[in-house]
Short mmCIF file of C-alpha atoms in Angstrom, two decimals:
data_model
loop_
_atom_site.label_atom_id
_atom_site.label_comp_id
_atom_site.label_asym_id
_atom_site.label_seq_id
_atom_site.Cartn_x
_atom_site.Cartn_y
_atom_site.Cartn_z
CA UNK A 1 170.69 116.73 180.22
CA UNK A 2 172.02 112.88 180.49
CA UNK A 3 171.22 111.20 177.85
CA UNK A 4 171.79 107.42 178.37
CA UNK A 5 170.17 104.12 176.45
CA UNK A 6 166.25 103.81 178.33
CA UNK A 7 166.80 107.07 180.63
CA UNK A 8 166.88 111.23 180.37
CA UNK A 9 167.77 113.45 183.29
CA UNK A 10 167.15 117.08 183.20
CA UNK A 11 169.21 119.22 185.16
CA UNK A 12 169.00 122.82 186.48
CA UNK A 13 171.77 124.33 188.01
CA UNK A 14 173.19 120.80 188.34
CA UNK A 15 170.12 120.13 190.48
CA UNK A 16 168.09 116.54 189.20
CA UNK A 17 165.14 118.54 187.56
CA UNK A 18 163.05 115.29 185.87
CA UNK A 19 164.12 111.75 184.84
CA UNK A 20 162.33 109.96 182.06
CA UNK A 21 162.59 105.86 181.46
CA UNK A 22 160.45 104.06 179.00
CA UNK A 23 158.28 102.96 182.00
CA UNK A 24 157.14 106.28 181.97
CA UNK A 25 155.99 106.53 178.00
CA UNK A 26 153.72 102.95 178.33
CA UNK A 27 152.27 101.55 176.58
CA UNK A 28 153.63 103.12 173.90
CA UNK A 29 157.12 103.26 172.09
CA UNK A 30 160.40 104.73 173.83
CA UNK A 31 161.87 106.35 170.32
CA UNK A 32 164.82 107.79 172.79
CA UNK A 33 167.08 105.28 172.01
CA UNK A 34 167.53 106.45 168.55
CA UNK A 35 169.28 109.47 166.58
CA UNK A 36 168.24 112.89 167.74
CA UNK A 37 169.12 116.55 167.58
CA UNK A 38 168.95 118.89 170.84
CA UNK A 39 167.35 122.26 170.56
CA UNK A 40 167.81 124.54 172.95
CA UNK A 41 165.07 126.85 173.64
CA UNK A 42 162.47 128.82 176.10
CA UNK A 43 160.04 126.43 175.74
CA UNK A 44 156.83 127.37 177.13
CA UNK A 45 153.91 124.48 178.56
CA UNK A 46 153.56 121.29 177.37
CA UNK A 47 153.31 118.06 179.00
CA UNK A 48 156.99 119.17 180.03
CA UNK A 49 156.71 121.44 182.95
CA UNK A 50 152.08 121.65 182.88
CA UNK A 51 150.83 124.49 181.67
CA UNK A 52 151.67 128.16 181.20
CA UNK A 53 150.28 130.20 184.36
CA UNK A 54 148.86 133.15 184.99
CA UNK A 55 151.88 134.87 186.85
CA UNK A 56 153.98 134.22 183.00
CA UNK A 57 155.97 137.43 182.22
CA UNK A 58 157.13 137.46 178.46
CA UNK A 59 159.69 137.93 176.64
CA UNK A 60 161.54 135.77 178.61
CA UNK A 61 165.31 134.81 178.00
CA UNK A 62 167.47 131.94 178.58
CA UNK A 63 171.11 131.34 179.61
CA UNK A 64 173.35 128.71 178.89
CA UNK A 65 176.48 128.07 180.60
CA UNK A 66 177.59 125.47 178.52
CA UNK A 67 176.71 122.50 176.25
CA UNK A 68 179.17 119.27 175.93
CA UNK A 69 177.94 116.36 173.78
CA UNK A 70 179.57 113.22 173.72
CA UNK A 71 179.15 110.20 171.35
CA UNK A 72 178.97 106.90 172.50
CA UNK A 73 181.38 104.13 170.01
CA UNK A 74 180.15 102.87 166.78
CA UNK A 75 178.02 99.68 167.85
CA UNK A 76 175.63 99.92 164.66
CA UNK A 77 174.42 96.26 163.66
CA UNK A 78 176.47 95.20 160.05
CA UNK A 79 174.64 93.72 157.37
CA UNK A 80 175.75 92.30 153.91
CA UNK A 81 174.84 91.09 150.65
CA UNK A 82 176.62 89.59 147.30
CA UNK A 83 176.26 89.78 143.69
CA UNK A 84 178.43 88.23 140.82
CA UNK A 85 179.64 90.93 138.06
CA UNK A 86 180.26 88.75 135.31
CA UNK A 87 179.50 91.34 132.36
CA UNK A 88 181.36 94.35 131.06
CA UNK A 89 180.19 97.85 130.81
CA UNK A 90 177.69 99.65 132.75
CA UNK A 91 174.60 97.18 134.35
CA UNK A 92 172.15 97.83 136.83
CA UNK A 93 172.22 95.35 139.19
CA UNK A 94 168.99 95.27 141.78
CA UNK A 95 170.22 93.65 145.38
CA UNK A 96 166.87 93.18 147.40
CA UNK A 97 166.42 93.88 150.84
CA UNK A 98 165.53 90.02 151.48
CA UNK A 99 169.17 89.10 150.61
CA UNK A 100 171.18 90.92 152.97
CA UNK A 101 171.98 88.88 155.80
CA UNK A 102 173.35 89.52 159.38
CA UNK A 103 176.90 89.99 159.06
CA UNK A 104 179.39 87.59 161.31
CA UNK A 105 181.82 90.74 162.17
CA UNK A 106 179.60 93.02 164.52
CA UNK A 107 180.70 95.75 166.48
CA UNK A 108 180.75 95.13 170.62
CA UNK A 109 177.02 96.41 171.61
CA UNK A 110 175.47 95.89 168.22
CA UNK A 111 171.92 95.23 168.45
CA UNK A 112 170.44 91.75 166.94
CA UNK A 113 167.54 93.26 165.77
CA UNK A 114 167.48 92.75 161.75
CA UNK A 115 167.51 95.01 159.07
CA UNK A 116 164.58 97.51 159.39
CA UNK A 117 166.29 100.33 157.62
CA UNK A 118 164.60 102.84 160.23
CA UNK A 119 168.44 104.02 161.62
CA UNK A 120 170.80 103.45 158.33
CA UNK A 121 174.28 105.46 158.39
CA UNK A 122 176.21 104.37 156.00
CA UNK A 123 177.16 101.61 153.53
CA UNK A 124 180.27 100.45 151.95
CA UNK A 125 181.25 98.05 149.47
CA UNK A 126 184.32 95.76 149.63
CA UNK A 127 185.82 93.90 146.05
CA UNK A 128 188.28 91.26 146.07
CA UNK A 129 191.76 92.24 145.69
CA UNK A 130 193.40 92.66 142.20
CA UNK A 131 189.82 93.12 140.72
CA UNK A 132 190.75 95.99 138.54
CA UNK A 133 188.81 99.22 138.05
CA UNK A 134 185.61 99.30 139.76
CA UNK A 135 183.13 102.36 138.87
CA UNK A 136 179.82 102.64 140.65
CA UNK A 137 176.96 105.28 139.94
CA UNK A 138 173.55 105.83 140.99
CA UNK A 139 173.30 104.32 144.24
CA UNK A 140 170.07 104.45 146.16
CA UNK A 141 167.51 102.79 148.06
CA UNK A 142 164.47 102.32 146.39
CA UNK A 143 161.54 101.97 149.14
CA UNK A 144 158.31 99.54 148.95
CA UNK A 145 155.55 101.80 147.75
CA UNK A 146 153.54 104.49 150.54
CA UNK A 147 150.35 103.64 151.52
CA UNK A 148 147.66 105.34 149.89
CA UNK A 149 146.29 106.10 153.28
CA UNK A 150 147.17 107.00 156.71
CA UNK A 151 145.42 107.69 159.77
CA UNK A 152 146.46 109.19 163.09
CA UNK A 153 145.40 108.24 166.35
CA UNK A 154 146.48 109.92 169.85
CA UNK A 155 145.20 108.38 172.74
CA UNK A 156 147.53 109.68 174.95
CA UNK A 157 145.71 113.11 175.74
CA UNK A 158 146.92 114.28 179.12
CA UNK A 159 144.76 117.09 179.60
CA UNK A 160 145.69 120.91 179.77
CA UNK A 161 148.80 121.52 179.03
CA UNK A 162 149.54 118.45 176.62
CA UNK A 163 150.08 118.14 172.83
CA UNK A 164 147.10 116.84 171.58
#
């Protein structure tokens, strides 16, 4: 498999087995171009491949010659916020989302997207030099509240052999 920013190719045996492109997923979202795992299994029907025929012989196994992953460079879009600490002793101090701002030192390839906190990796704090001791504890992100209800909709039911 090729993973690359809006296409997948499968491969068998080095043979082009099925490309995918967000063309292919519309109108609805391409999530592909975010953060996944890769499990490698005998998967059996689906959308992926139709569904399971009669001539199936189980169990079935699966051989892999190899599997080589590489990571593309850190192009994640920066964001920052301030506060003043102008007391002594332990404070909580409460930074809302609404004042972090786009940050002028980006990575090359970092999105301008804004901060939707859907794909955070990491944080960091900085503190002017000769500061002194700084101690931090307790830091989290504290969400909006959940909805108190959700429904689901699929209108994308291909027929036998999809995930309904």
């Amino acid at each position: 498999m090729e993973w690359q920013p809006d296409l997948i190719n499968w491969y068998v045996d080095g043979i082009l087995y099925h490309t995918a492109t967000p063309a292919d997923v519309d109108p609805n979202e391409w999530v592909f171009n975010r953060p996944f795992f890769m499990l490698l299994n005998v998967a059996v029907g689906g959308n992926f491949g139709g569904p399971v025929g009669d001539t199936a012989t189980f169990p079935q196994s699966m051989l892999v010659d190899y599997v080589r992953v590489y990571q593309g460079p850190d192009s994640a879009e920066r964001f920052e916020a301030s506060f003043v600490d102008n007391f002594t002793g332990w404070q909580q101090v409460t930074v809302p989302f609404a004042d972090f701002v786009r940050s002028a030192d980006q990575p090359a390839g970092a999105p301008d997207d804004g901060l939707t906190l859907s794909d955070v990796w990491g944080y960091g704090f900085s503190v002017p030099a000769g500061i002194g001791d700084v101690m931090l504890d307790q830091v989290r992100v504290e969400p909006a509240p959940l909805p108190t209800a959700l429904t689901v909709t699929n209108l994308n039911d291909s027929g036998d052999g999809s995930l309904r």
